[in-house]
Short mmCIF file of C-alpha atoms in Angstrom, two decimals:
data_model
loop_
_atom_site.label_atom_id
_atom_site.label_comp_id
_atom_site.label_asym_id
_atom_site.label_seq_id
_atom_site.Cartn_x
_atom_site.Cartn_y
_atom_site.Cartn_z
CA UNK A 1 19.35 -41.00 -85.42
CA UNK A 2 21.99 -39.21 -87.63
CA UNK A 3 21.80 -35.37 -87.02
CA UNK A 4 20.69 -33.29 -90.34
CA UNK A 5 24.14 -30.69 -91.15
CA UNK A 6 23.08 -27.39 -90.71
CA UNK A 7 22.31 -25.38 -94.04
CA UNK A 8 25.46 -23.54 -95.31
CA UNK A 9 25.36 -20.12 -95.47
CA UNK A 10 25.56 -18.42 -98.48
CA UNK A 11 28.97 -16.40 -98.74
CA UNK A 12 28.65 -12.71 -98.44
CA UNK A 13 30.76 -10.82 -100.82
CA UNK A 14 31.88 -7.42 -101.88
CA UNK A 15 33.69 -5.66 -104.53
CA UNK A 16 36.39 -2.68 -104.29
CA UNK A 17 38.01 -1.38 -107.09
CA UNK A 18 37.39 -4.45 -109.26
CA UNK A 19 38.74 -6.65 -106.48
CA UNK A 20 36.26 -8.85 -105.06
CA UNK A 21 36.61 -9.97 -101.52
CA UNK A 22 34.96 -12.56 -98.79
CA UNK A 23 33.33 -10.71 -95.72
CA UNK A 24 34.07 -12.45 -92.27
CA UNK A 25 31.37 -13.36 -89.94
CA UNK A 26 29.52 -10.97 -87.80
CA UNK A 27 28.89 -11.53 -84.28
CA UNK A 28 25.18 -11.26 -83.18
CA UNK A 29 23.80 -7.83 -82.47
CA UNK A 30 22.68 -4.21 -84.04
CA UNK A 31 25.19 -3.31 -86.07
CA UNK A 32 24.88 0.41 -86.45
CA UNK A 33 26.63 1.69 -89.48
CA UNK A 34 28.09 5.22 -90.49
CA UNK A 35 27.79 5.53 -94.39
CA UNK A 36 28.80 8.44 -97.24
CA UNK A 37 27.23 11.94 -96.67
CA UNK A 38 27.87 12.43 -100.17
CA UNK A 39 31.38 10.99 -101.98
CA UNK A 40 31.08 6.78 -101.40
CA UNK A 41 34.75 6.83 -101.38
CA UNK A 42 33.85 7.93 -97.62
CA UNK A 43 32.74 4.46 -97.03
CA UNK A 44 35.23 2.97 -94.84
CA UNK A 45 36.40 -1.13 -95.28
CA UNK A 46 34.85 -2.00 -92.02
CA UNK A 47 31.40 -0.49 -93.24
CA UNK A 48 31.95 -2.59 -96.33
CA UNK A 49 32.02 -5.57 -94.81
CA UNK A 50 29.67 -5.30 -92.04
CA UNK A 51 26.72 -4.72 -94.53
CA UNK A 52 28.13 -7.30 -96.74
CA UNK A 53 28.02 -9.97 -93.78
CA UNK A 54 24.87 -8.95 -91.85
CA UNK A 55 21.71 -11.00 -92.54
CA UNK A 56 19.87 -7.66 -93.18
CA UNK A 57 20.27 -4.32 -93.27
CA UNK A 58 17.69 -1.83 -92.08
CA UNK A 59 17.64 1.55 -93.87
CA UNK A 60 15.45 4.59 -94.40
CA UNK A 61 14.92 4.93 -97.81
CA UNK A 62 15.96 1.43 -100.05
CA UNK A 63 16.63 3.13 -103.01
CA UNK A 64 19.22 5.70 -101.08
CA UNK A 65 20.75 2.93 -99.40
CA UNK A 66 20.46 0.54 -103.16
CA UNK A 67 23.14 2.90 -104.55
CA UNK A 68 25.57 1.43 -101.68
CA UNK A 69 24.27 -1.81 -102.20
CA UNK A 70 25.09 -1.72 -105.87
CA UNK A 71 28.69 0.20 -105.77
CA UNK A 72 30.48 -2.42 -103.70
CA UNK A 73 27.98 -5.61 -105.36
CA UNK A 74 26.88 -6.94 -102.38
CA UNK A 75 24.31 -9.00 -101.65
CA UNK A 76 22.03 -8.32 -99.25
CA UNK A 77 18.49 -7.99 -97.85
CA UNK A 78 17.27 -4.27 -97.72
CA UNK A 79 14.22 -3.67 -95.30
CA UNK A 80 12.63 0.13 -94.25
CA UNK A 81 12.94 0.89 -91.29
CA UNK A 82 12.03 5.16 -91.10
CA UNK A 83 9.82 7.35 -88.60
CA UNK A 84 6.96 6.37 -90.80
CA UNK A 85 7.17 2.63 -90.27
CA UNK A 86 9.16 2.53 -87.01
CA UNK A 87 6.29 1.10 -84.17
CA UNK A 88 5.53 -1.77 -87.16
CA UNK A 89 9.27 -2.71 -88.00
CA UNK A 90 11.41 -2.30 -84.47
CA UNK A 91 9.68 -5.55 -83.06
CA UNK A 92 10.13 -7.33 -86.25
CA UNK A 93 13.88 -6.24 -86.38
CA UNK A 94 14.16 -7.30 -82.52
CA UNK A 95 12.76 -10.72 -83.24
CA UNK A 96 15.82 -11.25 -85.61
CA UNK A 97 18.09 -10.59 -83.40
CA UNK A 98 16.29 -12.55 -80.51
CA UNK A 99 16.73 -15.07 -83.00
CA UNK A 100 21.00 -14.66 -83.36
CA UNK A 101 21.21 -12.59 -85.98
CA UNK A 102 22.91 -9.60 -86.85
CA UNK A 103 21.38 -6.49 -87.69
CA UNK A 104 22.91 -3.48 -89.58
CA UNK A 105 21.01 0.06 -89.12
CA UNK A 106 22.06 2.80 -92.00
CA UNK A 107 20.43 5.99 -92.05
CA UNK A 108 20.62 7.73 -95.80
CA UNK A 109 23.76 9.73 -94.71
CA UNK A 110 25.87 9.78 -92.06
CA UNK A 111 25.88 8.34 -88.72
CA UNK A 112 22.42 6.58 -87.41
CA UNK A 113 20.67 8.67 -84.43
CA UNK A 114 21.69 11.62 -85.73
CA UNK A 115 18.62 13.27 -86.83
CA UNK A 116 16.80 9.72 -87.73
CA UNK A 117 14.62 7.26 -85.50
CA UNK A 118 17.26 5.04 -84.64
CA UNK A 119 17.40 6.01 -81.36
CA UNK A 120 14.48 3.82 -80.35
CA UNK A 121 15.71 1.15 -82.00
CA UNK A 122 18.80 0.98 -79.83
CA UNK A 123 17.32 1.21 -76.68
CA UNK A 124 14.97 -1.58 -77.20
CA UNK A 125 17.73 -3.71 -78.32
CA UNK A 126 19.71 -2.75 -75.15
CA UNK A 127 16.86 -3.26 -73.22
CA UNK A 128 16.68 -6.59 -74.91
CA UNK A 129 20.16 -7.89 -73.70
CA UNK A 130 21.25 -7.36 -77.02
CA UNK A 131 24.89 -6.02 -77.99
CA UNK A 132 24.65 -2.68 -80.02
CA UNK A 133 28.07 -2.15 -81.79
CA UNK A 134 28.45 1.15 -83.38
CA UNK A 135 30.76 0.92 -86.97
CA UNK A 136 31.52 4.47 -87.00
CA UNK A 137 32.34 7.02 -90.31
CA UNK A 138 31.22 9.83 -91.60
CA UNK A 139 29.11 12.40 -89.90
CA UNK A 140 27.77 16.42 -91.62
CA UNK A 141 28.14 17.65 -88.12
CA UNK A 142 32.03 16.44 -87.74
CA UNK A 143 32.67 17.35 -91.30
CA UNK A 144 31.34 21.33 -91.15
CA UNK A 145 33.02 21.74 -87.71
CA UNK A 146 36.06 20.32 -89.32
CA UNK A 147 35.80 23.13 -92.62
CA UNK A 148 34.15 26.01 -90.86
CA UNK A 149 37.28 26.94 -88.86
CA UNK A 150 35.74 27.83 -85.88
CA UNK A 151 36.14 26.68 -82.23
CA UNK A 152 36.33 22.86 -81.88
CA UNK A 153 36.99 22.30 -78.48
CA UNK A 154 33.60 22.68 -77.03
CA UNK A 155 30.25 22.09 -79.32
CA UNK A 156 26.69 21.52 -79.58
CA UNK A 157 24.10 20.30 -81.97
CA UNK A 158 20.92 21.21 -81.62
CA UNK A 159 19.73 19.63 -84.93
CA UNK A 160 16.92 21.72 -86.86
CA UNK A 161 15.53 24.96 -85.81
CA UNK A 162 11.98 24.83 -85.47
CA UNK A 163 10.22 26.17 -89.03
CA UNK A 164 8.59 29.67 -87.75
CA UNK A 165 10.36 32.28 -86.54
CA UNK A 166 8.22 32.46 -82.95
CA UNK A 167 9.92 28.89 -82.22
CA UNK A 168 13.33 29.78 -83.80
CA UNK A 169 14.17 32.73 -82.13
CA UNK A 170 13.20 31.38 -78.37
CA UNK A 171 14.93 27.96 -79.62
CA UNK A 172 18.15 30.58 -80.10
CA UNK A 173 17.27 32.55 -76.72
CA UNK A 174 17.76 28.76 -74.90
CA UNK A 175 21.01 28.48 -76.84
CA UNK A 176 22.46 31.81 -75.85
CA UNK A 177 24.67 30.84 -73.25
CA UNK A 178 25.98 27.74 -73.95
CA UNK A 179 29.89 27.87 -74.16
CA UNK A 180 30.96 26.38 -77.32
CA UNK A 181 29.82 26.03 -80.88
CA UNK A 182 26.51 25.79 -82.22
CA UNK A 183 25.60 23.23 -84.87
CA UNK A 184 22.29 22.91 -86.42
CA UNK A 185 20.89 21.21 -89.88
CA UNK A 186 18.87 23.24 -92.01
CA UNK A 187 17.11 23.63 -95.22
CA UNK A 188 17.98 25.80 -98.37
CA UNK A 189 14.16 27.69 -98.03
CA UNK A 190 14.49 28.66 -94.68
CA UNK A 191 18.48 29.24 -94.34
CA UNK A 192 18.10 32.76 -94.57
CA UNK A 193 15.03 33.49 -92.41
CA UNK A 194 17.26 31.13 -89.70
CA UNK A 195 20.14 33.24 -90.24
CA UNK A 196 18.60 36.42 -89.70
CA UNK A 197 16.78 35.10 -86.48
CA UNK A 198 19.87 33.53 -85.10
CA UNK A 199 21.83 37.01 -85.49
CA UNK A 200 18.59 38.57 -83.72
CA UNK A 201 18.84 36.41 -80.44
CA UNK A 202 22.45 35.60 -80.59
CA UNK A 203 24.19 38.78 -82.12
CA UNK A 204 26.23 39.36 -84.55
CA UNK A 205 28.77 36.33 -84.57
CA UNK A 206 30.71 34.44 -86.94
CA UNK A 207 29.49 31.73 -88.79
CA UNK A 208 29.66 29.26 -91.44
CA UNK A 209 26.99 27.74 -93.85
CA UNK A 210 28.48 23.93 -95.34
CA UNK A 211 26.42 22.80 -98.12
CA UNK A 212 26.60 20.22 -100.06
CA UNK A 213 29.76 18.63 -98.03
CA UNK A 214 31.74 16.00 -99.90
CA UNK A 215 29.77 16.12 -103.19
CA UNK A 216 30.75 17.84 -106.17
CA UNK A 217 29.14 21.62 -105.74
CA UNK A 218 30.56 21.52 -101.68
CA UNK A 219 30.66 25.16 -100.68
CA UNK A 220 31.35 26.54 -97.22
CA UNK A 221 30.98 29.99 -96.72
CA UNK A 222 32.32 32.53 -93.44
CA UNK A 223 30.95 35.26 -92.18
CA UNK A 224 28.97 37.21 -89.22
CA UNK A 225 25.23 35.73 -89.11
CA UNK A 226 23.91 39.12 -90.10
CA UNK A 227 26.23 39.50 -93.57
CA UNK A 228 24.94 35.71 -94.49
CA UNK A 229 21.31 36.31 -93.74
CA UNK A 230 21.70 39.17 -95.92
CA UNK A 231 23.36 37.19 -98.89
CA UNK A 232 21.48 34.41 -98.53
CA UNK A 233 18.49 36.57 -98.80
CA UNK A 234 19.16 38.37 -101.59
CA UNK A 235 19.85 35.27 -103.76
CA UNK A 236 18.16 31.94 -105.11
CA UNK A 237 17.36 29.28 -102.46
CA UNK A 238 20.47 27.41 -102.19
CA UNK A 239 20.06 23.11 -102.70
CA UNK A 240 21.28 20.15 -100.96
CA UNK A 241 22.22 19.41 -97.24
CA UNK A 242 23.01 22.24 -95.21
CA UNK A 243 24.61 22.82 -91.79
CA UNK A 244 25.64 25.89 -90.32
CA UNK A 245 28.17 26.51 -87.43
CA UNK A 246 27.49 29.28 -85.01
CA UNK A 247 30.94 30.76 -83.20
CA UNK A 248 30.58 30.18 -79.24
CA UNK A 249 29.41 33.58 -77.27
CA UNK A 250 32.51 36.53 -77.06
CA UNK A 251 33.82 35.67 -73.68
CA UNK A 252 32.58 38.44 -71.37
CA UNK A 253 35.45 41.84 -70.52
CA UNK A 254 37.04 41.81 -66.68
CA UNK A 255 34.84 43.41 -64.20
CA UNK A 256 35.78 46.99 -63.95
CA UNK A 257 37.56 47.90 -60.51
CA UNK A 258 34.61 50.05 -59.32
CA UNK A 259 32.56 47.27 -60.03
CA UNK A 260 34.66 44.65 -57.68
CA UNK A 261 34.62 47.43 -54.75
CA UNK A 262 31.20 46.93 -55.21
CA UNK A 263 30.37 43.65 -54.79
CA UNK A 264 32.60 43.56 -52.04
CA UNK A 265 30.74 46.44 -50.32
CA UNK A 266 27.22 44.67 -50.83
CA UNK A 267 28.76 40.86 -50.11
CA UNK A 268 30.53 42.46 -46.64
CA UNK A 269 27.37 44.64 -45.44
CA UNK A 270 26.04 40.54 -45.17
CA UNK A 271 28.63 38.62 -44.33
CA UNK A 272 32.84 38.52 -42.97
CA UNK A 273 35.42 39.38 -44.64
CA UNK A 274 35.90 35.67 -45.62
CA UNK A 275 32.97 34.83 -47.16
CA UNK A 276 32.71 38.28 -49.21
CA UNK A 277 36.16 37.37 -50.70
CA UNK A 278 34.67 33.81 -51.36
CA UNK A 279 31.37 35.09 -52.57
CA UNK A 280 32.92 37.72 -55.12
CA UNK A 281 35.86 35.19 -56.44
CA UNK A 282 33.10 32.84 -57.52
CA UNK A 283 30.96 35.68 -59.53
CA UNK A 284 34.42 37.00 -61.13
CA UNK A 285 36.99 34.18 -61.46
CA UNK A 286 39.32 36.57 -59.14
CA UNK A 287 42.28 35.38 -56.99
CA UNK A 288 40.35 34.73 -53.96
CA UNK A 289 43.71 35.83 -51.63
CA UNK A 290 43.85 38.89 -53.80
CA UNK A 291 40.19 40.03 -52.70
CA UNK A 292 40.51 38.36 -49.07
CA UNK A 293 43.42 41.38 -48.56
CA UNK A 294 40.70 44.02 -50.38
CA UNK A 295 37.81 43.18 -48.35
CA UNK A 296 39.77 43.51 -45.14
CA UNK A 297 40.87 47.30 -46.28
CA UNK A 298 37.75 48.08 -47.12
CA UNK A 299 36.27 46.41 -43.60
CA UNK A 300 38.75 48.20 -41.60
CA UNK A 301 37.27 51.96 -43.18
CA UNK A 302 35.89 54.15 -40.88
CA UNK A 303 32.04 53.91 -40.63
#
């Protein structure tokens, strides 16, 4: 019996500046693809041709995603896939890819799981056996760390602030202390309400709000949380996507030397001359031979 050919494929294109080009095969798997937060020049070649060559592409909103789609003329299928739908679609999507197919996730900006159910998505396909292959690109938080000129070497995102100012301000008390940059998302409505609680709980550092980054009205603005609370509150609601950049805590002034004679008093009235040294370096960050020698002076006083 003479074996049927398989059905051809139909070729997946796409077009850059007028050019039009042949995308390569993809390899099974999830896909997850970084797109524009604003400018689609963002959109990086690799992006291109991964939606151009998967056999669908899952996306948030179709008509955000439909811009994309049309820009570059590619031809693909466009299903939902948002916190709305998510339970009905991710067994659907991991059918596909039980079936050898490859899968590319877009959110509406940005990178996937940031802020957007994708999360869930990827874990089931891991816990599927499937390969997860991150095509990676733009990204708000990346992009206002990069333009808001503060410290880079340490961060953390903590996404958006809960909408009352109960929840923000205990959300800020939990953030406190952590030693780097804060980065949160938030809206033009409640940006100045946010500001003000975030100076209340975190005091008065610097700051920067990025709006709008990469599209045509971008604006990033510097200063202490409590001077932007107050401009922001004294002026129109601003629009578009907003994420502000908190400056890590001030780091904390050297203990004072009548305050290390006085650990070393209350650590030695418990313990030798050893571990008082030991127990004060740790509290202070002090040379630990330096207090050894101070602790034995002061152990050697007269009672």
């Amino acid at each position: 019996m003479t074996e049927l050919p398989a059905p051809k494929l139909p070729d997946r294109h796409y077009v850059i500046g007028g050019e039009r080009f042949l995308a390569r095969s993809l390899e099974p798997g999830l896909h997850v693809v970084a797109t524009p937060i604003g400018n689609l020049r963002d959109m990086t070649l690799r992006a291109v041709e991964t939606m151009a060559a998967a056999s669908l592409v899952a996306c948030e909103d179709s008509r955000v995603t439909r811009r994309l789609v049309d820009h570059f003329a590619l031809s693909v299928k466009l299903v939902p896939y948002h916190e709305h739908n998510a339970s009905e679609m991710r067994p659907k999507l991991l059918a596909r890819l039980a079936a050898g197919e490859s899968v590319a996730l877009v959110s509406d900006a940005g990178t996937p799981l940031v802020s957007d159910p994708g999360f869930k998505l990827v874990e089931a396909a891991r816990e599927a056996g499937h390969r997860v292959i991150p095509v990676p690109g733009p990204s708000a938080v990346m992009a206002a760390l990069v333009a808001a000129g503060l410290p880079t070497d340490a961060f953390f995102f903590a996404g958006f602030l809960p909408p009352k100012t109960a929840g923000r301000r205990s959300r800020a008390r939990a953030l406190a202390a952590v030693p780097g940059s804060l980065v949160f998302f938030e809206t033009g409505p409640r940006l100045a309400a946010s500001l003000s609680d975030l100076a209340a709980e975190l005091g008065d550092r610097q700051a920067a709000v990025c709006r709008e980054l990469t599209k045509l009205h971008e604006e990033v603005r510097r200063g202490s949380l409590a001077a932007l609370a107050a401009d922001y509150a004294a002026a129109p609601d601003p629009k578009g996507e907003i994420v502000v950049v908190v400056a890590p805590p001030g780091e904390a002034p050297p203990p004072a030397e009548t305050d290390i004679e006085a650990m070393l008093r209350a650590a030695l009235a418990g313990g030798s001359v050893k571990d008082a040294a030991a127990a004060v370096a740790t509290v202070t960050g002090l040379a630990k031979r330096d207090l050894y020698q101070r602790a034995l002076l002061l152990a050697r006083e007269p009672g």
